[in-house]
mmCIF file as gemmi writes it, N, C-alpha and C atoms, coordinates in Angstrom:
data_model
loop_
_atom_site.group_PDB
_atom_site.id
_atom_site.type_symbol
_atom_site.label_atom_id
_atom_site.label_alt_id
_atom_site.label_comp_id
_atom_site.label_asym_id
_atom_site.label_entity_id
_atom_site.label_seq_id
_atom_site.pdbx_PDB_ins_code
_atom_site.Cartn_x
_atom_site.Cartn_y
_atom_site.Cartn_z
_atom_site.occupancy
_atom_site.B_iso_or_equiv
_atom_site.pdbx_formal_charge
_atom_site.auth_seq_id
_atom_site.auth_asym_id
_atom_site.pdbx_PDB_model_num
ATOM 1 N N . UNK Axp A 1 ? 80.984 67.921 43.146 1 0 ? 1 A 1
ATOM 2 C CA . UNK Axp A 1 ? 80.306 68.649 41.611 1 0 ? 1 A 1
ATOM 3 C C . UNK Axp A 1 ? 79.199 69.966 41.76 1 0 ? 1 A 1
ATOM 4 N N . UNK Axp A 2 ? 78.42 68.966 42.854 1 0 ? 2 A 1
ATOM 5 C CA . UNK Axp A 2 ? 77.169 70.055 43.121 1 0 ? 2 A 1
ATOM 6 C C . UNK Axp A 2 ? 77.964 71.356 44.064 1 0 ? 2 A 1
ATOM 7 N N . UNK Axp A 3 ? 79.097 70.839 45.097 1 0 ? 3 A 1
ATOM 8 C CA . UNK Axp A 3 ? 79.662 71.626 45.86 1 0 ? 3 A 1
ATOM 9 C C . UNK Axp A 3 ? 80.184 72.593 45.047 1 0 ? 3 A 1
ATOM 10 N N . UNK Axp A 4 ? 80.921 72.679 44.5 1 0 ? 4 A 1
ATOM 11 C CA . UNK Axp A 4 ? 81.485 73.664 43.545 1 0 ? 4 A 1
ATOM 12 C C . UNK Axp A 4 ? 80.997 74.53 43.282 1 0 ? 4 A 1
ATOM 13 N N . UNK Axp A 5 ? 80.003 74.14 42.216 1 0 ? 5 A 1
ATOM 14 C CA . UNK Axp A 5 ? 78.943 75.058 41.835 1 0 ? 5 A 1
ATOM 15 C C . UNK Axp A 5 ? 77.978 75.891 43.035 1 0 ? 5 A 1
ATOM 16 N N . UNK Axp A 6 ? 78.256 75.288 44.471 1 0 ? 6 A 1
ATOM 17 C CA . UNK Axp A 6 ? 77.662 76.366 45.153 1 0 ? 6 A 1
ATOM 18 C C . UNK Axp A 6 ? 78.676 76.79 45.873 1 0 ? 6 A 1
ATOM 19 N N . UNK Axp A 7 ? 80.565 76.07 45.592 1 0 ? 7 A 1
ATOM 20 C CA . UNK Axp A 7 ? 81.039 77.166 46.188 1 0 ? 7 A 1
ATOM 21 C C . UNK Axp A 7 ? 81.279 78.448 44.804 1 0 ? 7 A 1
ATOM 22 N N . UNK Axp A 8 ? 81.393 78.061 44.151 1 0 ? 8 A 1
ATOM 23 C CA . UNK Axp A 8 ? 81.474 79.081 43.398 1 0 ? 8 A 1
ATOM 24 C C . UNK Axp A 8 ? 80.385 80.834 43.389 1 0 ? 8 A 1
ATOM 25 N N . UNK Axp A 9 ? 79.168 79.812 43.498 1 0 ? 9 A 1
ATOM 26 C CA . UNK Axp A 9 ? 78.175 80.993 43.948 1 0 ? 9 A 1
ATOM 27 C C . UNK Axp A 9 ? 78.219 81.712 45.159 1 0 ? 9 A 1
ATOM 28 N N . UNK Axp A 10 ? 78.407 81.215 46.245 1 0 ? 10 A 1
ATOM 29 C CA . UNK Axp A 10 ? 79.209 81.871 47.117 1 0 ? 10 A 1
ATOM 30 C C . UNK Axp A 10 ? 80.18 82.929 46.82 1 0 ? 10 A 1
ATOM 31 N N . UNK Axp A 11 ? 81.106 82.454 46.482 1 0 ? 11 A 1
ATOM 32 C CA . UNK Axp A 11 ? 82.566 83.211 45.637 1 0 ? 11 A 1
ATOM 33 C C . UNK Axp A 11 ? 81.87 84.419 45.514 1 0 ? 11 A 1
ATOM 34 N N . UNK Axp A 12 ? 80.956 84.283 44.104 1 0 ? 12 A 1
ATOM 35 C CA . UNK Axp A 12 ? 80.556 85.567 43.347 1 0 ? 12 A 1
ATOM 36 C C . UNK Axp A 12 ? 79.676 86.495 44.119 1 0 ? 12 A 1
ATOM 37 N N . UNK Axp A 13 ? 79.168 85.55 45.468 1 0 ? 13 A 1
ATOM 38 C CA . UNK Axp A 13 ? 77.989 86.768 46.226 1 0 ? 13 A 1
ATOM 39 C C . UNK Axp A 13 ? 79.059 87.826 47.308 1 0 ? 13 A 1
ATOM 40 N N . UNK Axp A 14 ? 80.013 86.926 47.654 1 0 ? 14 A 1
ATOM 41 C CA . UNK Axp A 14 ? 80.926 87.621 48.095 1 0 ? 14 A 1
ATOM 42 C C . UNK Axp A 14 ? 81.146 88.493 47.592 1 0 ? 14 A 1
ATOM 43 N N . UNK Axp A 15 ? 81.71 88.288 46.755 1 0 ? 15 A 1
ATOM 44 C CA . UNK Axp A 15 ? 82.773 89.683 45.468 1 0 ? 15 A 1
ATOM 45 C C . UNK Axp A 15 ? 81.523 90.512 45.092 1 0 ? 15 A 1
ATOM 46 N N . UNK Axp A 16 ? 80.429 90.362 45 1 0 ? 16 A 1
ATOM 47 C CA . UNK Axp A 16 ? 79.498 91.262 45.133 1 0 ? 16 A 1
ATOM 48 C C . UNK Axp A 16 ? 79.153 92.166 46.225 1 0 ? 16 A 1
ATOM 49 N N . UNK Axp A 17 ? 78.889 91.124 47.464 1 0 ? 17 A 1
ATOM 50 C CA . UNK Axp A 17 ? 79.015 92.249 48.785 1 0 ? 17 A 1
ATOM 51 C C . UNK Axp A 17 ? 80.309 92.825 48.613 1 0 ? 17 A 1
ATOM 52 N N . UNK Axp A 18 ? 81.727 92.959 48.619 1 0 ? 18 A 1
ATOM 53 C CA . UNK Axp A 18 ? 82.981 93.464 49.246 1 0 ? 18 A 1
ATOM 54 C C . UNK Axp A 18 ? 82.835 94.97 47.773 1 0 ? 18 A 1
ATOM 55 N N . UNK Axp A 19 ? 82.438 94.532 46.637 1 0 ? 19 A 1
ATOM 56 C CA . UNK Axp A 19 ? 81.923 95.635 46.162 1 0 ? 19 A 1
ATOM 57 C C . UNK Axp A 19 ? 81.429 96.55 46.088 1 0 ? 19 A 1
ATOM 58 N N . UNK Axp A 20 ? 79.993 95.867 46.434 1 0 ? 20 A 1
ATOM 59 C CA . UNK Axp A 20 ? 78.688 97.01 46.641 1 0 ? 20 A 1
ATOM 60 C C . UNK Axp A 20 ? 79.64 97.643 48.146 1 0 ? 20 A 1
ATOM 61 N N . UNK Axp A 21 ? 80.286 96.966 49.203 1 0 ? 21 A 1
ATOM 62 C CA . UNK Axp A 21 ? 80.207 97.455 50.938 1 0 ? 21 A 1
ATOM 63 C C . UNK Axp A 21 ? 81.33 98.9 50.015 1 0 ? 21 A 1
ATOM 64 N N . UNK Axp A 22 ? 82.682 98.678 49.613 1 0 ? 22 A 1
ATOM 65 C CA . UNK Axp A 22 ? 83.422 99.534 49.137 1 0 ? 22 A 1
ATOM 66 C C . UNK Axp A 22 ? 83.126 100.604 48.744 1 0 ? 22 A 1
ATOM 67 N N . UNK Axp A 23 ? 81.855 100.608 47.738 1 0 ? 23 A 1
ATOM 68 C CA . UNK Axp A 23 ? 81.352 101.691 47.519 1 0 ? 23 A 1
ATOM 69 C C . UNK Axp A 23 ? 80.801 102.351 48.131 1 0 ? 23 A 1
ATOM 70 N N . UNK Axp A 24 ? 79.922 101.707 49.183 1 0 ? 24 A 1
ATOM 71 C CA . UNK Axp A 24 ? 78.967 102.843 50.295 1 0 ? 24 A 1
ATOM 72 C C . UNK Axp A 24 ? 79.988 102.957 51.381 1 0 ? 24 A 1
ATOM 73 N N . UNK Axp A 25 ? 81.015 102.23 51.55 1 0 ? 25 A 1
ATOM 74 C CA . UNK Axp A 25 ? 82.563 102.727 52.365 1 0 ? 25 A 1
ATOM 75 C C . UNK Axp A 25 ? 82.768 103.96 51.275 1 0 ? 25 A 1
ATOM 76 N N . UNK Axp A 26 ? 83.086 103.916 50.29 1 0 ? 26 A 1
ATOM 77 C CA . UNK Axp A 26 ? 84.117 105.125 49.485 1 0 ? 26 A 1
ATOM 78 C C . UNK Axp A 26 ? 82.812 106.441 49.726 1 0 ? 26 A 1
ATOM 79 N N . UNK Axp A 27 ? 81.361 105.95 49.374 1 0 ? 27 A 1
ATOM 80 C CA . UNK Axp A 27 ? 80.437 107.12 49.346 1 0 ? 27 A 1
ATOM 81 C C . UNK Axp A 27 ? 80.708 108.19 50.89 1 0 ? 27 A 1
ATOM 82 N N . UNK Axp A 28 ? 80.274 107.375 52.182 1 0 ? 28 A 1
ATOM 83 C CA . UNK Axp A 28 ? 80.493 107.858 52.868 1 0 ? 28 A 1
ATOM 84 C C . UNK Axp A 28 ? 81.922 108.334 53.337 1 0 ? 28 A 1
ATOM 85 N N . UNK Axp A 29 ? 82.813 107.985 53.304 1 0 ? 29 A 1
ATOM 86 C CA . UNK Axp A 29 ? 83.682 108.772 53.397 1 0 ? 29 A 1
ATOM 87 C C . UNK Axp A 29 ? 84.138 109.838 52.669 1 0 ? 29 A 1
ATOM 88 N N . UNK Axp A 30 ? 83.856 109.995 51.409 1 0 ? 30 A 1
ATOM 89 C CA . UNK Axp A 30 ? 83.9 111.45 50.821 1 0 ? 30 A 1
ATOM 90 C C . UNK Axp A 30 ? 82.782 112.405 51.337 1 0 ? 30 A 1
ATOM 91 N N . UNK Axp A 31 ? 81.939 111.841 52.331 1 0 ? 31 A 1
ATOM 92 C CA . UNK Axp A 31 ? 80.531 112.856 53.014 1 0 ? 31 A 1
ATOM 93 C C . UNK Axp A 31 ? 81.034 112.931 53.806 1 0 ? 31 A 1
ATOM 94 N N . UNK Axp A 32 ? 81.612 112.65 54.973 1 0 ? 32 A 1
ATOM 95 C CA . UNK Axp A 32 ? 82.401 112.813 56.12 1 0 ? 32 A 1
ATOM 96 C C . UNK Axp A 32 ? 83.943 113.6 55.437 1 0 ? 32 A 1
ATOM 97 N N . UNK Axp A 33 ? 84.544 113.215 54.383 1 0 ? 33 A 1
ATOM 98 C CA . UNK Axp A 33 ? 85.255 114.249 54.256 1 0 ? 33 A 1
ATOM 99 C C . UNK Axp A 33 ? 84.876 116.073 53.474 1 0 ? 33 A 1
ATOM 100 N N . UNK Axp A 34 ? 83.803 116.303 53.181 1 0 ? 34 A 1
ATOM 101 C CA . UNK Axp A 34 ? 82.97 117.545 52.848 1 0 ? 34 A 1
ATOM 102 C C . UNK Axp A 34 ? 82.484 117.756 53.892 1 0 ? 34 A 1
ATOM 103 N N . UNK Axp A 35 ? 82.043 117.07 55.045 1 0 ? 35 A 1
ATOM 104 C CA . UNK Axp A 35 ? 82.043 117.874 56.082 1 0 ? 35 A 1
ATOM 105 C C . UNK Axp A 35 ? 82.566 118.424 56.666 1 0 ? 35 A 1
ATOM 106 N N . UNK Axp A 36 ? 83.962 117.593 56.622 1 0 ? 36 A 1
ATOM 107 C CA . UNK Axp A 36 ? 84.686 118.405 57.458 1 0 ? 36 A 1
ATOM 108 C C . UNK Axp A 36 ? 85.556 119.84 57.365 1 0 ? 36 A 1
ATOM 109 N N . UNK Axp A 37 ? 85.679 119.292 55.469 1 0 ? 37 A 1
ATOM 110 C CA . UNK Axp A 37 ? 85.72 120.604 54.746 1 0 ? 37 A 1
ATOM 111 C C . UNK Axp A 37 ? 84.855 121.796 55.037 1 0 ? 37 A 1
ATOM 112 N N . UNK Axp A 38 ? 83.654 121.279 54.645 1 0 ? 38 A 1
ATOM 113 C CA . UNK Axp A 38 ? 82.492 122.516 55.384 1 0 ? 38 A 1
ATOM 114 C C . UNK Axp A 38 ? 82.34 123.524 56.625 1 0 ? 38 A 1
ATOM 115 N N . UNK Axp A 39 ? 82.89 122.644 57.965 1 0 ? 39 A 1
ATOM 116 C CA . UNK Axp A 39 ? 83.541 122.581 58.814 1 0 ? 39 A 1
ATOM 117 C C . UNK Axp A 39 ? 84.556 123.384 59.015 1 0 ? 39 A 1
ATOM 118 N N . UNK Axp A 40 ? 85.683 123.01 58.055 1 0 ? 40 A 1
ATOM 119 C CA . UNK Axp A 40 ? 86.589 124.185 58.337 1 0 ? 40 A 1
ATOM 120 C C . UNK Axp A 40 ? 86.281 125.52 57.779 1 0 ? 40 A 1
ATOM 121 N N . UNK Axp A 41 ? 85.291 125.484 56.545 1 0 ? 41 A 1
ATOM 122 C CA . UNK Axp A 41 ? 85.469 126.477 55.658 1 0 ? 41 A 1
ATOM 123 C C . UNK Axp A 41 ? 84.738 127.826 56.602 1 0 ? 41 A 1
ATOM 124 N N . UNK Axp A 42 ? 84.015 126.677 57.477 1 0 ? 42 A 1
ATOM 125 C CA . UNK Axp A 42 ? 82.493 127.673 58.559 1 0 ? 42 A 1
ATOM 126 C C . UNK Axp A 42 ? 83.339 127.908 59.469 1 0 ? 42 A 1
């Protein structure tokens, strides 16, 4: 029973981490795309 609760917490943490990671990756990807567009226009 304790193991199950620990495993559940671990899963929730990894899910939050993945959401955070994808949010950050999307932000960086958008920033990189903007830089490329600016370089083209420049």
